[in-house]
PDB file of C-alpha atoms in Angstrom:
ATOM      1  CA  UNK A   1      72.368 -27.559  89.440  1.00 58.00           C
ATOM      2  CA  UNK A   2      73.076 -30.763  87.566  1.00 65.00           C
ATOM      3  CA  UNK A   3      70.283 -32.388  85.395  1.00 68.00           C
ATOM      4  CA  UNK A   4      70.015 -35.273  87.787  1.00 68.00           C
ATOM      5  CA  UNK A   5      69.016 -32.780  90.553  1.00 67.00           C
ATOM      6  CA  UNK A   6      66.785 -30.668  88.159  1.00 68.00           C
ATOM      7  CA  UNK A   7      64.920 -34.109  87.304  1.00 71.00           C
ATOM      8  CA  UNK A   8      64.372 -35.207  91.160  1.00 71.00           C
ATOM      9  CA  UNK A   9      63.139 -31.389  91.703  1.00 70.00           C
ATOM     10  CA  UNK A  10      60.757 -31.604  89.097  1.00 81.00           C
ATOM     11  CA  UNK A  11      59.582 -34.971  90.221  1.00 82.00           C
ATOM     12  CA  UNK A  12      59.220 -33.927  93.822  1.00 85.00           C
ATOM     13  CA  UNK A  13      57.447 -30.676  92.468  1.00 89.00           C
ATOM     14  CA  UNK A  14      55.402 -32.735  90.331  1.00 89.00           C
ATOM     15  CA  UNK A  15      54.507 -35.055  93.240  1.00 91.00           C
ATOM     16  CA  UNK A  16      53.624 -32.302  95.387  1.00 92.00           C
ATOM     17  CA  UNK A  17      51.209 -30.790  92.981  1.00 91.00           C
ATOM     18  CA  UNK A  18      49.385 -34.071  92.200  1.00 91.00           C
ATOM     19  CA  UNK A  19      49.074 -34.605  96.142  1.00 94.00           C
ATOM     20  CA  UNK A  20      47.228 -31.062  96.224  1.00 95.00           C
ATOM     21  CA  UNK A  21      44.913 -31.874  93.374  1.00 95.00           C
ATOM     22  CA  UNK A  22      44.176 -35.224  94.875  1.00 96.00           C
ATOM     23  CA  UNK A  23      43.512 -33.746  98.245  1.00 95.00           C
ATOM     24  CA  UNK A  24      41.480 -31.198  96.779  1.00 95.00           C
ATOM     25  CA  UNK A  25      39.160 -33.490  94.685  1.00 94.00           C
ATOM     26  CA  UNK A  26      38.573 -35.822  97.658  1.00 90.00           C
ATOM     27  CA  UNK A  27      37.435 -32.717  99.733  1.00 91.00           C
ATOM     28  CA  UNK A  28      35.115 -31.724  96.948  1.00 93.00           C
ATOM     29  CA  UNK A  29      33.756 -35.130  96.486  1.00 89.00           C
ATOM     30  CA  UNK A  30      33.164 -35.416 100.434  1.00 87.00           C
ATOM     31  CA  UNK A  31      31.500 -32.036 100.503  1.00 90.00           C
ATOM     32  CA  UNK A  32      29.187 -32.698  97.466  1.00 93.00           C
ATOM     33  CA  UNK A  33      28.344 -36.286  98.990  1.00 92.00           C
ATOM     34  CA  UNK A  34      27.524 -34.720 102.566  1.00 92.00           C
ATOM     35  CA  UNK A  35      25.292 -32.255 100.915  1.00 94.00           C
ATOM     36  CA  UNK A  36      23.545 -34.490  99.084  1.00 95.00           C
ATOM     37  CA  UNK A  37      22.795 -36.523 102.139  1.00 95.00           C
ATOM     38  CA  UNK A  38      21.449 -33.770 103.797  1.00 96.00           C
ATOM     39  CA  UNK A  39      19.359 -32.540 100.917  1.00 96.00           C
ATOM     40  CA  UNK A  40      17.838 -36.149 100.883  1.00 97.00           C
ATOM     41  CA  UNK A  41      17.438 -35.738 104.508  1.00 97.00           C
ATOM     42  CA  UNK A  42      15.527 -32.343 104.273  1.00 97.00           C
ATOM     43  CA  UNK A  43      13.168 -33.737 101.398  1.00 97.00           C
ATOM     44  CA  UNK A  44      12.254 -36.512 103.627  1.00 96.00           C
ATOM     45  CA  UNK A  45      11.213 -33.951 106.214  1.00 96.00           C
ATOM     46  CA  UNK A  46       9.318 -32.102 103.884  1.00 95.00           C
ATOM     47  CA  UNK A  47       7.338 -35.201 102.630  1.00 95.00           C
ATOM     48  CA  UNK A  48       6.640 -36.019 106.198  1.00 93.00           C
ATOM     49  CA  UNK A  49       5.523 -32.663 107.049  1.00 92.00           C
ATOM     50  CA  UNK A  50       3.362 -32.428 104.120  1.00 91.00           C
ATOM     51  CA  UNK A  51       1.677 -35.934 104.912  1.00 88.00           C
ATOM     52  CA  UNK A  52       1.013 -34.929 108.365  1.00 84.00           C
ATOM     53  CA  UNK A  53      -1.063 -32.251 106.713  1.00 79.00           C
ATOM     54  CA  UNK A  54      -3.135 -34.863 104.828  1.00 62.00           C
ATOM     55  CA  UNK A  55      -6.682 -36.038 105.982  1.00 58.00           C
ATOM     56  CA  UNK A  56      -6.204 -39.866 105.183  1.00 58.00           C
ATOM     57  CA  UNK A  57      -2.559 -40.214 105.785  1.00 61.00           C
ATOM     58  CA  UNK A  58      -1.561 -43.503 103.916  1.00 58.00           C
ATOM     59  CA  UNK A  59      -3.639 -42.879 100.925  1.00 66.00           C
ATOM     60  CA  UNK A  60      -2.531 -39.046 100.736  1.00 68.00           C
ATOM     61  CA  UNK A  61       1.102 -40.249 101.311  1.00 67.00           C
ATOM     62  CA  UNK A  62       1.098 -42.790  98.619  1.00 73.00           C
ATOM     63  CA  UNK A  63      -0.418 -40.247  96.075  1.00 89.00           C
ATOM     64  CA  UNK A  64       2.009 -37.274  97.345  1.00 92.00           C
ATOM     65  CA  UNK A  65       4.973 -39.533  96.709  1.00 94.00           C
ATOM     66  CA  UNK A  66       3.833 -40.696  93.288  1.00 95.00           C
ATOM     67  CA  UNK A  67       2.910 -37.105  92.193  1.00 95.00           C
ATOM     68  CA  UNK A  68       5.973 -35.611  93.674  1.00 96.00           C
ATOM     69  CA  UNK A  69       8.088 -38.028  91.739  1.00 97.00           C
ATOM     70  CA  UNK A  70       6.444 -37.683  88.471  1.00 97.00           C
ATOM     71  CA  UNK A  71       6.904 -33.709  88.890  1.00 97.00           C
ATOM     72  CA  UNK A  72      10.520 -34.242  89.953  1.00 97.00           C
ATOM     73  CA  UNK A  73      11.875 -37.088  87.961  1.00 97.00           C
ATOM     74  CA  UNK A  74      11.928 -35.145  84.486  1.00 97.00           C
ATOM     75  CA  UNK A  75      14.032 -32.078  85.960  1.00 97.00           C
ATOM     76  CA  UNK A  76      16.253 -33.775  88.609  1.00 96.00           C
ATOM     77  CA  UNK A  77      16.656 -37.284  87.461  1.00 96.00           C
ATOM     78  CA  UNK A  78      15.822 -40.867  89.120  1.00 95.00           C
ATOM     79  CA  UNK A  79      17.500 -39.659  92.412  1.00 95.00           C
ATOM     80  CA  UNK A  80      13.953 -38.378  92.918  1.00 97.00           C
ATOM     81  CA  UNK A  81      12.047 -41.195  91.791  1.00 97.00           C
ATOM     82  CA  UNK A  82       9.218 -43.022  93.977  1.00 97.00           C
ATOM     83  CA  UNK A  83      11.660 -45.566  95.484  1.00 97.00           C
ATOM     84  CA  UNK A  84      14.141 -42.978  96.378  1.00 97.00           C
ATOM     85  CA  UNK A  85      11.519 -40.478  97.832  1.00 97.00           C
ATOM     86  CA  UNK A  86      10.490 -43.261 100.158  1.00 96.00           C
ATOM     87  CA  UNK A  87      14.021 -43.719 101.056  1.00 97.00           C
ATOM     88  CA  UNK A  88      14.510 -40.098 101.885  1.00 97.00           C
ATOM     89  CA  UNK A  89      11.233 -40.065 103.867  1.00 96.00           C
ATOM     90  CA  UNK A  90      12.376 -43.332 105.761  1.00 96.00           C
ATOM     91  CA  UNK A  91      15.796 -41.501 106.312  1.00 96.00           C
ATOM     92  CA  UNK A  92      14.208 -38.729 107.958  1.00 96.00           C
ATOM     93  CA  UNK A  93      11.900 -40.845 110.066  1.00 95.00           C
ATOM     94  CA  UNK A  94      14.537 -43.118 111.401  1.00 95.00           C
ATOM     95  CA  UNK A  95      17.046 -39.990 111.856  1.00 95.00           C
ATOM     96  CA  UNK A  96      15.062 -37.010 112.779  1.00 94.00           C
ATOM     97  CA  UNK A  97      17.695 -35.093 114.401  1.00 93.00           C
ATOM     98  CA  UNK A  98      19.797 -33.257 111.932  1.00 93.00           C
ATOM     99  CA  UNK A  99      22.762 -32.633 114.077  1.00 92.00           C
ATOM    100  CA  UNK A 100      23.108 -36.349 114.434  1.00 89.00           C
ATOM    101  CA  UNK A 101      23.114 -36.736 110.570  1.00 90.00           C
ATOM    102  CA  UNK A 102      25.790 -34.097 110.264  1.00 88.00           C
ATOM    103  CA  UNK A 103      28.033 -35.514 112.914  1.00 88.00           C
ATOM    104  CA  UNK A 104      27.544 -39.126 111.262  1.00 85.00           C
ATOM    105  CA  UNK A 105      27.705 -38.988 107.554  1.00 85.00           C
ATOM    106  CA  UNK A 106      31.178 -37.656 106.801  1.00 82.00           C
ATOM    107  CA  UNK A 107      32.969 -40.344 105.118  1.00 85.00           C
ATOM    108  CA  UNK A 108      29.639 -41.903 103.784  1.00 92.00           C
ATOM    109  CA  UNK A 109      27.905 -42.195 100.579  1.00 93.00           C
ATOM    110  CA  UNK A 110      23.929 -42.226 100.167  1.00 95.00           C
ATOM    111  CA  UNK A 111      24.779 -46.001  99.633  1.00 95.00           C
ATOM    112  CA  UNK A 112      25.824 -46.267 103.043  1.00 96.00           C
ATOM    113  CA  UNK A 113      23.073 -44.462 104.446  1.00 96.00           C
ATOM    114  CA  UNK A 114      20.266 -46.416 102.432  1.00 96.00           C
ATOM    115  CA  UNK A 115      22.002 -49.771 103.810  1.00 96.00           C
ATOM    116  CA  UNK A 116      22.034 -48.649 107.360  1.00 96.00           C
ATOM    117  CA  UNK A 117      18.112 -47.923 106.786  1.00 96.00           C
ATOM    118  CA  UNK A 118      17.386 -51.490 106.712  1.00 95.00           C
ATOM    119  CA  UNK A 119      18.864 -52.395 110.340  1.00 95.00           C
ATOM    120  CA  UNK A 120      15.805 -52.644 112.489  1.00 93.00           C
ATOM    121  CA  UNK A 121      17.385 -51.906 115.915  1.00 93.00           C
ATOM    122  CA  UNK A 122      17.434 -48.200 116.383  1.00 92.00           C
ATOM    123  CA  UNK A 123      20.735 -48.344 118.560  1.00 92.00           C
ATOM    124  CA  UNK A 124      22.406 -50.612 115.974  1.00 93.00           C
ATOM    125  CA  UNK A 125      21.365 -48.334 113.220  1.00 93.00           C
ATOM    126  CA  UNK A 126      23.188 -45.247 115.017  1.00 92.00           C
ATOM    127  CA  UNK A 127      26.114 -47.332 115.709  1.00 93.00           C
ATOM    128  CA  UNK A 128      26.694 -48.453 112.307  1.00 93.00           C
ATOM    129  CA  UNK A 129      26.135 -45.053 110.972  1.00 93.00           C
ATOM    130  CA  UNK A 130      28.894 -43.751 113.440  1.00 92.00           C
ATOM    131  CA  UNK A 131      31.329 -46.605 113.133  1.00 93.00           C
ATOM    132  CA  UNK A 132      31.289 -46.440 109.060  1.00 94.00           C
ATOM    133  CA  UNK A 133      31.797 -43.028 109.287  1.00 91.00           C
ATOM    134  CA  UNK A 134      34.712 -42.896 111.709  1.00 92.00           C
ATOM    135  CA  UNK A 135      36.133 -46.052 110.339  1.00 93.00           C
ATOM    136  CA  UNK A 136      35.816 -44.970 106.841  1.00 92.00           C
ATOM    137  CA  UNK A 137      34.210 -48.447 106.002  1.00 94.00           C
ATOM    138  CA  UNK A 138      33.376 -49.216 102.237  1.00 93.00           C
ATOM    139  CA  UNK A 139      29.871 -50.204 101.553  1.00 94.00           C
ATOM    140  CA  UNK A 140      31.079 -53.972 101.122  1.00 96.00           C
ATOM    141  CA  UNK A 141      32.659 -53.579 104.731  1.00 96.00           C
ATOM    142  CA  UNK A 142      29.348 -52.194 105.948  1.00 96.00           C
ATOM    143  CA  UNK A 143      27.299 -54.791 104.316  1.00 95.00           C
ATOM    144  CA  UNK A 144      29.308 -57.455 105.798  1.00 95.00           C
ATOM    145  CA  UNK A 145      29.445 -56.066 109.292  1.00 94.00           C
ATOM    146  CA  UNK A 146      25.473 -55.809 109.096  1.00 95.00           C
ATOM    147  CA  UNK A 147      25.236 -59.235 107.619  1.00 93.00           C
ATOM    148  CA  UNK A 148      27.526 -60.747 110.475  1.00 91.00           C
ATOM    149  CA  UNK A 149      25.750 -58.542 113.116  1.00 89.00           C
ATOM    150  CA  UNK A 150      29.010 -57.134 113.984  1.00 89.00           C
ATOM    151  CA  UNK A 151      27.088 -54.476 116.461  1.00 88.00           C
ATOM    152  CA  UNK A 152      26.115 -57.482 118.463  1.00 86.00           C
ATOM    153  CA  UNK A 153      29.387 -58.917 118.482  1.00 82.00           C
ATOM    154  CA  UNK A 154      30.953 -55.564 119.683  1.00 83.00           C
ATOM    155  CA  UNK A 155      27.943 -54.741 122.083  1.00 76.00           C
ATOM    156  CA  UNK A 156      28.473 -58.396 123.599  1.00 70.00           C
ATOM    157  CA  UNK A 157      31.947 -58.024 124.250  1.00 63.00           C
ATOM    158  CA  UNK A 158      31.871 -54.653 125.502  1.00 60.00           C
ATOM    159  CA  UNK A 159      29.054 -55.779 127.962  1.00 57.00           C
ATOM    160  CA  UNK A 160      31.225 -58.861 129.037  1.00 48.00           C
ATOM    161  CA  UNK A 161      34.281 -56.900 129.371  1.00 49.00           C
ATOM    162  CA  UNK A 162      32.289 -54.387 131.569  1.00 49.00           C
ATOM    163  CA  UNK A 163      30.638 -57.386 133.372  1.00 46.00           C
ATOM    164  CA  UNK A 164      34.085 -58.909 133.981  1.00 45.00           C
ATOM    165  CA  UNK A 165      35.548 -55.755 135.347  1.00 48.00           C
ATOM    166  CA  UNK A 166      32.540 -55.701 137.890  1.00 47.00           C
ATOM    167  CA  UNK A 167      33.109 -59.267 138.988  1.00 48.00           C
ATOM    168  CA  UNK A 168      36.754 -58.818 139.244  1.00 44.00           C
ATOM    169  CA  UNK A 169      36.310 -55.594 141.450  1.00 47.00           C
ATOM    170  CA  UNK A 170      33.537 -57.319 143.539  1.00 44.00           C
ATOM    171  CA  UNK A 171      35.877 -60.203 144.132  1.00 48.00           C
ATOM    172  CA  UNK A 172      38.863 -57.596 145.056  1.00 47.00           C
ATOM    173  CA  UNK A 173      36.426 -55.836 147.251  1.00 34.00           C
ATOM    174  CA  UNK A 174      35.537 -59.281 149.060  1.00 40.00           C
ATOM    175  CA  UNK A 175      38.804 -60.219 149.559  1.00 43.00           C
ATOM    176  CA  UNK A 176      39.796 -56.874 151.146  1.00 32.00           C
ATOM    177  CA  UNK A 177      36.857 -57.356 153.395  1.00 34.00           C
ATOM    178  CA  UNK A 178      37.605 -60.645 154.447  1.00 39.00           C
ATOM    179  CA  UNK A 179      41.172 -59.953 154.907  1.00 38.00           C
ATOM    180  CA  UNK A 180      40.095 -57.241 157.432  1.00 34.00           C
TER     181      UNK A 180
END
């Protein structure tokens, strides 16, 4: 084997090894992110369950989250501060079905989910969750799509196409009936 072939073989080999490592890292990061999001959802669910046991819900809920945050932050850091615990609670309340969460959060980070929580329309929220995951939107793309109400544009376009198809087939049917 010539030295040139050996160098090319080495480059190909090195490229293959780098690809394996990068793919492994990507999968590891995605798995960690997915598990973090599911953990946040479970924390939110547990907070809601505990609040429902409280006598005066609003006052109890505020105290509960404050006390919980002050107990968790020293051990687990700011991911469990009051503001984030409120986000986790809201996440559970807006997406109470864990199967939907598991199906829709692939390729998403917590920043994506937190941004989607600000969407008021429940259909749009679910659509953004799915679309961001399926299309692998960056948080910047997601922000832009939410800000421009992309959901409405797509929904309107889809509704318009379906309406046009219905009108067209009604026109064809009317012409058919007249021709008879």
